[in-house]
PDB file of C-alpha atoms in Angstrom:
ATOM      1  CA  UNK A   1       0.000   0.000   0.000  1.00 56.00           C
ATOM      2  CA  UNK A   2       2.822   2.442   0.838  1.00 62.00           C
ATOM      3  CA  UNK A   3       4.495   1.709  -2.506  1.00 60.00           C
ATOM      4  CA  UNK A   4       1.202   2.247  -4.310  1.00 70.00           C
ATOM      5  CA  UNK A   5       0.732   5.561  -2.475  1.00 74.00           C
ATOM      6  CA  UNK A   6       4.252   6.734  -3.306  1.00 80.00           C
ATOM      7  CA  UNK A   7       3.764   5.798  -6.961  1.00 85.00           C
ATOM      8  CA  UNK A   8       0.428   7.639  -7.026  1.00 84.00           C
ATOM      9  CA  UNK A   9       1.978  10.829  -5.632  1.00 84.00           C
ATOM     10  CA  UNK A  10       5.050  10.667  -7.905  1.00 87.00           C
ATOM     11  CA  UNK A  11       2.956  10.112 -11.035  1.00 91.00           C
ATOM     12  CA  UNK A  12       0.668  13.058 -10.332  1.00 90.00           C
ATOM     13  CA  UNK A  13       2.927  15.543  -8.576  1.00 90.00           C
ATOM     14  CA  UNK A  14       3.866  17.307 -11.826  1.00 93.00           C
ATOM     15  CA  UNK A  15       0.241  17.976 -12.814  1.00 94.00           C
ATOM     16  CA  UNK A  16      -0.536  19.241  -9.296  1.00 93.00           C
ATOM     17  CA  UNK A  17       2.402  21.625  -9.512  1.00 94.00           C
ATOM     18  CA  UNK A  18       1.217  22.878 -12.927  1.00 95.00           C
ATOM     19  CA  UNK A  19      -2.271  23.441 -11.552  1.00 95.00           C
ATOM     20  CA  UNK A  20      -0.862  25.164  -8.479  1.00 95.00           C
ATOM     21  CA  UNK A  21       1.207  27.480 -10.688  1.00 93.00           C
ATOM     22  CA  UNK A  22      -1.851  28.389 -12.765  1.00 93.00           C
ATOM     23  CA  UNK A  23      -3.955  28.999  -9.645  1.00 94.00           C
ATOM     24  CA  UNK A  24      -1.275  31.294  -8.174  1.00 94.00           C
ATOM     25  CA  UNK A  25      -1.008  33.181 -11.475  1.00 91.00           C
ATOM     26  CA  UNK A  26      -4.757  33.760 -11.618  1.00 91.00           C
ATOM     27  CA  UNK A  27      -4.885  34.872  -7.984  1.00 90.00           C
ATOM     28  CA  UNK A  28      -2.088  37.392  -8.565  1.00 89.00           C
ATOM     29  CA  UNK A  29      -3.202  38.884 -11.855  1.00 84.00           C
ATOM     30  CA  UNK A  30      -6.448  37.390 -13.067  1.00 83.00           C
ATOM     31  CA  UNK A  31      -7.239  35.001 -15.891  1.00 83.00           C
ATOM     32  CA  UNK A  32      -5.790  37.380 -18.484  1.00 83.00           C
ATOM     33  CA  UNK A  33      -2.285  36.535 -17.255  1.00 86.00           C
ATOM     34  CA  UNK A  34      -2.616  32.938 -18.471  1.00 87.00           C
ATOM     35  CA  UNK A  35      -1.182  31.848 -21.787  1.00 89.00           C
ATOM     36  CA  UNK A  36      -3.381  30.129 -24.367  1.00 91.00           C
ATOM     37  CA  UNK A  37      -1.815  26.759 -23.463  1.00 92.00           C
ATOM     38  CA  UNK A  38      -2.493  27.295 -19.762  1.00 92.00           C
ATOM     39  CA  UNK A  39      -6.112  28.201 -20.512  1.00 92.00           C
ATOM     40  CA  UNK A  40      -6.558  25.008 -22.529  1.00 94.00           C
ATOM     41  CA  UNK A  41      -4.782  22.884 -19.935  1.00 94.00           C
ATOM     42  CA  UNK A  42      -6.474  24.316 -16.835  1.00 93.00           C
ATOM     43  CA  UNK A  43      -9.856  22.471 -16.992  1.00 95.00           C
ATOM     44  CA  UNK A  44      -8.142  19.110 -17.551  1.00 95.00           C
ATOM     45  CA  UNK A  45      -5.730  19.698 -14.669  1.00 95.00           C
ATOM     46  CA  UNK A  46      -8.670  20.634 -12.460  1.00 95.00           C
ATOM     47  CA  UNK A  47     -10.586  17.455 -13.356  1.00 96.00           C
ATOM     48  CA  UNK A  48      -7.488  15.333 -12.695  1.00 95.00           C
ATOM     49  CA  UNK A  49      -6.955  17.012  -9.315  1.00 95.00           C
ATOM     50  CA  UNK A  50     -10.606  16.422  -8.379  1.00 94.00           C
ATOM     51  CA  UNK A  51     -10.287  12.749  -9.263  1.00 94.00           C
ATOM     52  CA  UNK A  52      -6.949  12.549  -7.463  1.00 92.00           C
ATOM     53  CA  UNK A  53      -8.507  14.018  -4.312  1.00 92.00           C
ATOM     54  CA  UNK A  54     -11.020  11.169  -4.164  1.00 91.00           C
ATOM     55  CA  UNK A  55      -8.348   8.588  -4.980  1.00 90.00           C
ATOM     56  CA  UNK A  56      -6.031  10.007  -2.300  1.00 89.00           C
ATOM     57  CA  UNK A  57      -8.749   9.491   0.309  1.00 89.00           C
ATOM     58  CA  UNK A  58      -9.299   5.934  -0.902  1.00 88.00           C
ATOM     59  CA  UNK A  59      -5.581   5.168  -0.753  1.00 86.00           C
ATOM     60  CA  UNK A  60      -5.448   6.748   2.700  1.00 87.00           C
ATOM     61  CA  UNK A  61      -2.568   9.024   1.869  1.00 86.00           C
ATOM     62  CA  UNK A  62      -1.222  11.296   4.578  1.00 87.00           C
ATOM     63  CA  UNK A  63      -3.733  13.892   5.756  1.00 90.00           C
ATOM     64  CA  UNK A  64      -1.396  16.671   4.575  1.00 90.00           C
ATOM     65  CA  UNK A  65      -1.344  15.286   1.024  1.00 89.00           C
ATOM     66  CA  UNK A  66      -5.121  14.791   0.949  1.00 91.00           C
ATOM     67  CA  UNK A  67      -5.655  18.315   2.276  1.00 94.00           C
ATOM     68  CA  UNK A  68      -3.217  19.790  -0.279  1.00 93.00           C
ATOM     69  CA  UNK A  69      -4.991  18.088  -3.209  1.00 94.00           C
ATOM     70  CA  UNK A  70      -8.449  19.025  -1.866  1.00 95.00           C
ATOM     71  CA  UNK A  71      -7.441  22.663  -1.396  1.00 96.00           C
ATOM     72  CA  UNK A  72      -5.895  22.785  -4.846  1.00 95.00           C
ATOM     73  CA  UNK A  73      -8.998  21.280  -6.465  1.00 96.00           C
ATOM     74  CA  UNK A  74     -11.257  23.645  -4.503  1.00 96.00           C
ATOM     75  CA  UNK A  75      -9.262  26.726  -5.540  1.00 95.00           C
ATOM     76  CA  UNK A  76      -9.267  25.600  -9.173  1.00 95.00           C
ATOM     77  CA  UNK A  77     -13.019  24.961  -8.983  1.00 95.00           C
ATOM     78  CA  UNK A  78     -13.598  28.473  -7.674  1.00 92.00           C
ATOM     79  CA  UNK A  79     -11.569  29.965 -10.517  1.00 90.00           C
ATOM     80  CA  UNK A  80     -13.176  27.787 -13.183  1.00 89.00           C
ATOM     81  CA  UNK A  81     -16.813  28.179 -12.146  1.00 89.00           C
ATOM     82  CA  UNK A  82     -16.937  31.720 -10.782  1.00 84.00           C
ATOM     83  CA  UNK A  83     -18.220  34.214 -13.311  1.00 75.00           C
ATOM     84  CA  UNK A  84     -16.527  37.505 -13.964  1.00 72.00           C
ATOM     85  CA  UNK A  85     -17.246  40.275 -11.486  1.00 73.00           C
ATOM     86  CA  UNK A  86     -20.032  42.604 -12.476  1.00 76.00           C
ATOM     87  CA  UNK A  87     -18.923  46.161 -12.258  1.00 82.00           C
ATOM     88  CA  UNK A  88     -20.175  49.476 -13.549  1.00 88.00           C
ATOM     89  CA  UNK A  89     -17.699  49.481 -16.436  1.00 88.00           C
ATOM     90  CA  UNK A  90     -19.050  46.150 -17.750  1.00 87.00           C
ATOM     91  CA  UNK A  91     -22.658  47.343 -17.469  1.00 89.00           C
ATOM     92  CA  UNK A  92     -21.855  50.554 -19.327  1.00 93.00           C
ATOM     93  CA  UNK A  93     -19.958  48.579 -21.980  1.00 92.00           C
ATOM     94  CA  UNK A  94     -22.977  46.308 -22.451  1.00 93.00           C
ATOM     95  CA  UNK A  95     -25.316  49.225 -23.146  1.00 95.00           C
ATOM     96  CA  UNK A  96     -22.858  51.316 -25.161  1.00 96.00           C
ATOM     97  CA  UNK A  97     -21.093  48.633 -27.199  1.00 96.00           C
ATOM     98  CA  UNK A  98     -22.257  45.027 -26.809  1.00 96.00           C
ATOM     99  CA  UNK A  99     -26.036  45.499 -27.103  1.00 97.00           C
ATOM    100  CA  UNK A 100     -25.899  47.976 -30.014  1.00 97.00           C
ATOM    101  CA  UNK A 101     -23.470  45.668 -31.831  1.00 97.00           C
ATOM    102  CA  UNK A 102     -25.747  42.650 -31.333  1.00 97.00           C
ATOM    103  CA  UNK A 103     -28.743  44.743 -32.415  1.00 97.00           C
ATOM    104  CA  UNK A 104     -26.981  45.832 -35.625  1.00 97.00           C
ATOM    105  CA  UNK A 105     -25.922  42.262 -36.404  1.00 97.00           C
ATOM    106  CA  UNK A 106     -29.523  41.081 -36.035  1.00 98.00           C
ATOM    107  CA  UNK A 107     -31.283  44.093 -37.534  1.00 97.00           C
ATOM    108  CA  UNK A 108     -32.963  42.205 -40.390  1.00 97.00           C
ATOM    109  CA  UNK A 109     -34.661  39.522 -38.248  1.00 97.00           C
ATOM    110  CA  UNK A 110     -35.617  42.165 -35.670  1.00 97.00           C
ATOM    111  CA  UNK A 111     -37.186  44.328 -38.390  1.00 97.00           C
ATOM    112  CA  UNK A 112     -39.080  41.368 -39.872  1.00 97.00           C
ATOM    113  CA  UNK A 113     -40.471  40.374 -36.477  1.00 97.00           C
ATOM    114  CA  UNK A 114     -41.314  43.998 -35.647  1.00 96.00           C
ATOM    115  CA  UNK A 115     -43.288  44.468 -38.872  1.00 96.00           C
ATOM    116  CA  UNK A 116     -44.988  41.081 -38.582  1.00 96.00           C
ATOM    117  CA  UNK A 117     -46.131  41.891 -35.067  1.00 95.00           C
ATOM    118  CA  UNK A 118     -47.025  45.576 -35.352  1.00 96.00           C
ATOM    119  CA  UNK A 119     -47.791  45.550 -39.078  1.00 95.00           C
ATOM    120  CA  UNK A 120     -50.594  43.028 -38.716  1.00 92.00           C
ATOM    121  CA  UNK A 121     -52.003  45.008 -35.802  1.00 92.00           C
ATOM    122  CA  UNK A 122     -51.928  48.249 -37.783  1.00 94.00           C
ATOM    123  CA  UNK A 123     -53.502  46.585 -40.825  1.00 93.00           C
ATOM    124  CA  UNK A 124     -56.255  45.087 -38.653  1.00 91.00           C
ATOM    125  CA  UNK A 125     -56.875  48.467 -36.986  1.00 91.00           C
ATOM    126  CA  UNK A 126     -57.153  50.273 -40.326  1.00 93.00           C
ATOM    127  CA  UNK A 127     -59.397  47.565 -41.783  1.00 91.00           C
ATOM    128  CA  UNK A 128     -61.784  47.661 -38.805  1.00 89.00           C
ATOM    129  CA  UNK A 129     -61.724  51.480 -38.617  1.00 89.00           C
ATOM    130  CA  UNK A 130     -62.764  51.749 -42.280  1.00 93.00           C
ATOM    131  CA  UNK A 131     -65.160  48.793 -42.237  1.00 90.00           C
ATOM    132  CA  UNK A 132     -66.417  48.008 -38.695  1.00 86.00           C
ATOM    133  CA  UNK A 133     -68.153  44.870 -39.965  1.00 86.00           C
ATOM    134  CA  UNK A 134     -64.671  43.293 -40.370  1.00 85.00           C
ATOM    135  CA  UNK A 135     -64.295  43.257 -36.573  1.00 86.00           C
ATOM    136  CA  UNK A 136     -66.362  40.062 -36.416  1.00 87.00           C
ATOM    137  CA  UNK A 137     -63.650  38.282 -38.424  1.00 87.00           C
ATOM    138  CA  UNK A 138     -61.074  39.152 -35.754  1.00 85.00           C
ATOM    139  CA  UNK A 139     -62.999  39.104 -32.474  1.00 87.00           C
ATOM    140  CA  UNK A 140     -65.803  37.015 -30.957  1.00 91.00           C
ATOM    141  CA  UNK A 141     -69.216  38.707 -30.914  1.00 88.00           C
ATOM    142  CA  UNK A 142     -69.259  38.851 -27.075  1.00 91.00           C
ATOM    143  CA  UNK A 143     -66.067  40.916 -27.073  1.00 89.00           C
ATOM    144  CA  UNK A 144     -67.428  43.272 -29.738  1.00 86.00           C
ATOM    145  CA  UNK A 145     -70.611  43.771 -27.678  1.00 87.00           C
ATOM    146  CA  UNK A 146     -68.582  44.513 -24.525  1.00 88.00           C
ATOM    147  CA  UNK A 147     -66.451  47.097 -26.345  1.00 83.00           C
ATOM    148  CA  UNK A 148     -69.537  48.774 -27.851  1.00 83.00           C
ATOM    149  CA  UNK A 149     -71.199  48.907 -24.430  1.00 82.00           C
ATOM    150  CA  UNK A 150     -68.083  50.298 -22.756  1.00 79.00           C
ATOM    151  CA  UNK A 151     -67.768  53.155 -25.246  1.00 76.00           C
ATOM    152  CA  UNK A 152     -71.449  53.865 -25.921  1.00 75.00           C
ATOM    153  CA  UNK A 153     -72.120  56.095 -22.890  1.00 72.00           C
ATOM    154  CA  UNK A 154     -70.107  59.071 -21.775  1.00 70.00           C
ATOM    155  CA  UNK A 155     -69.107  58.745 -18.128  1.00 63.00           C
ATOM    156  CA  UNK A 156     -70.666  61.281 -15.772  1.00 70.00           C
ATOM    157  CA  UNK A 157     -67.753  62.638 -13.797  1.00 66.00           C
ATOM    158  CA  UNK A 158     -65.761  65.817 -13.465  1.00 66.00           C
ATOM    159  CA  UNK A 159     -62.465  66.382 -15.289  1.00 65.00           C
ATOM    160  CA  UNK A 160     -60.352  66.041 -12.150  1.00 68.00           C
ATOM    161  CA  UNK A 161     -61.818  62.558 -11.618  1.00 71.00           C
ATOM    162  CA  UNK A 162     -60.646  61.536 -15.087  1.00 66.00           C
ATOM    163  CA  UNK A 163     -57.118  62.608 -14.197  1.00 68.00           C
ATOM    164  CA  UNK A 164     -57.275  60.683 -10.931  1.00 70.00           C
ATOM    165  CA  UNK A 165     -58.509  57.578 -12.727  1.00 68.00           C
ATOM    166  CA  UNK A 166     -55.745  57.834 -15.312  1.00 66.00           C
ATOM    167  CA  UNK A 167     -53.217  58.054 -12.492  1.00 63.00           C
ATOM    168  CA  UNK A 168     -54.771  55.066 -10.764  1.00 59.00           C
ATOM    169  CA  UNK A 169     -54.519  52.826 -13.790  1.00 56.00           C
TER     170      UNK A 169
END
């Protein structure tokens, strides 16, 4: 068992050291300090360290070794799965650069959807305004009767009550 444990540690020590170096680099200067190779390698090193942490417990390695691997895997997990900090600069950039850029890239589909949605509504409004009998093709007769009833009588109230009602709704 001791030989198996020593072999396990010796075989994996190099990858733990690589992961530890990457973790220290990120803690000191952020993810931008990593090279492209380190960025590609980091998730695999993290997964190996996570697996090694479980294996180290199974092999009953020294508590110091198990704790070192667990801490390393935990720190790597935090780096890998924590999103970027939200700050005012990122929010401003979203509204001043990212959103307008995405809007411009997708202008054609947005315009098509806009005109399909509002265009049909405008066409229906014009058609019913010019020929009220067309309303029955768009709405059930109960709804048409309710609308006619609602707008047939003028409400008996003072002007200030209208303003209050508009504010209420």
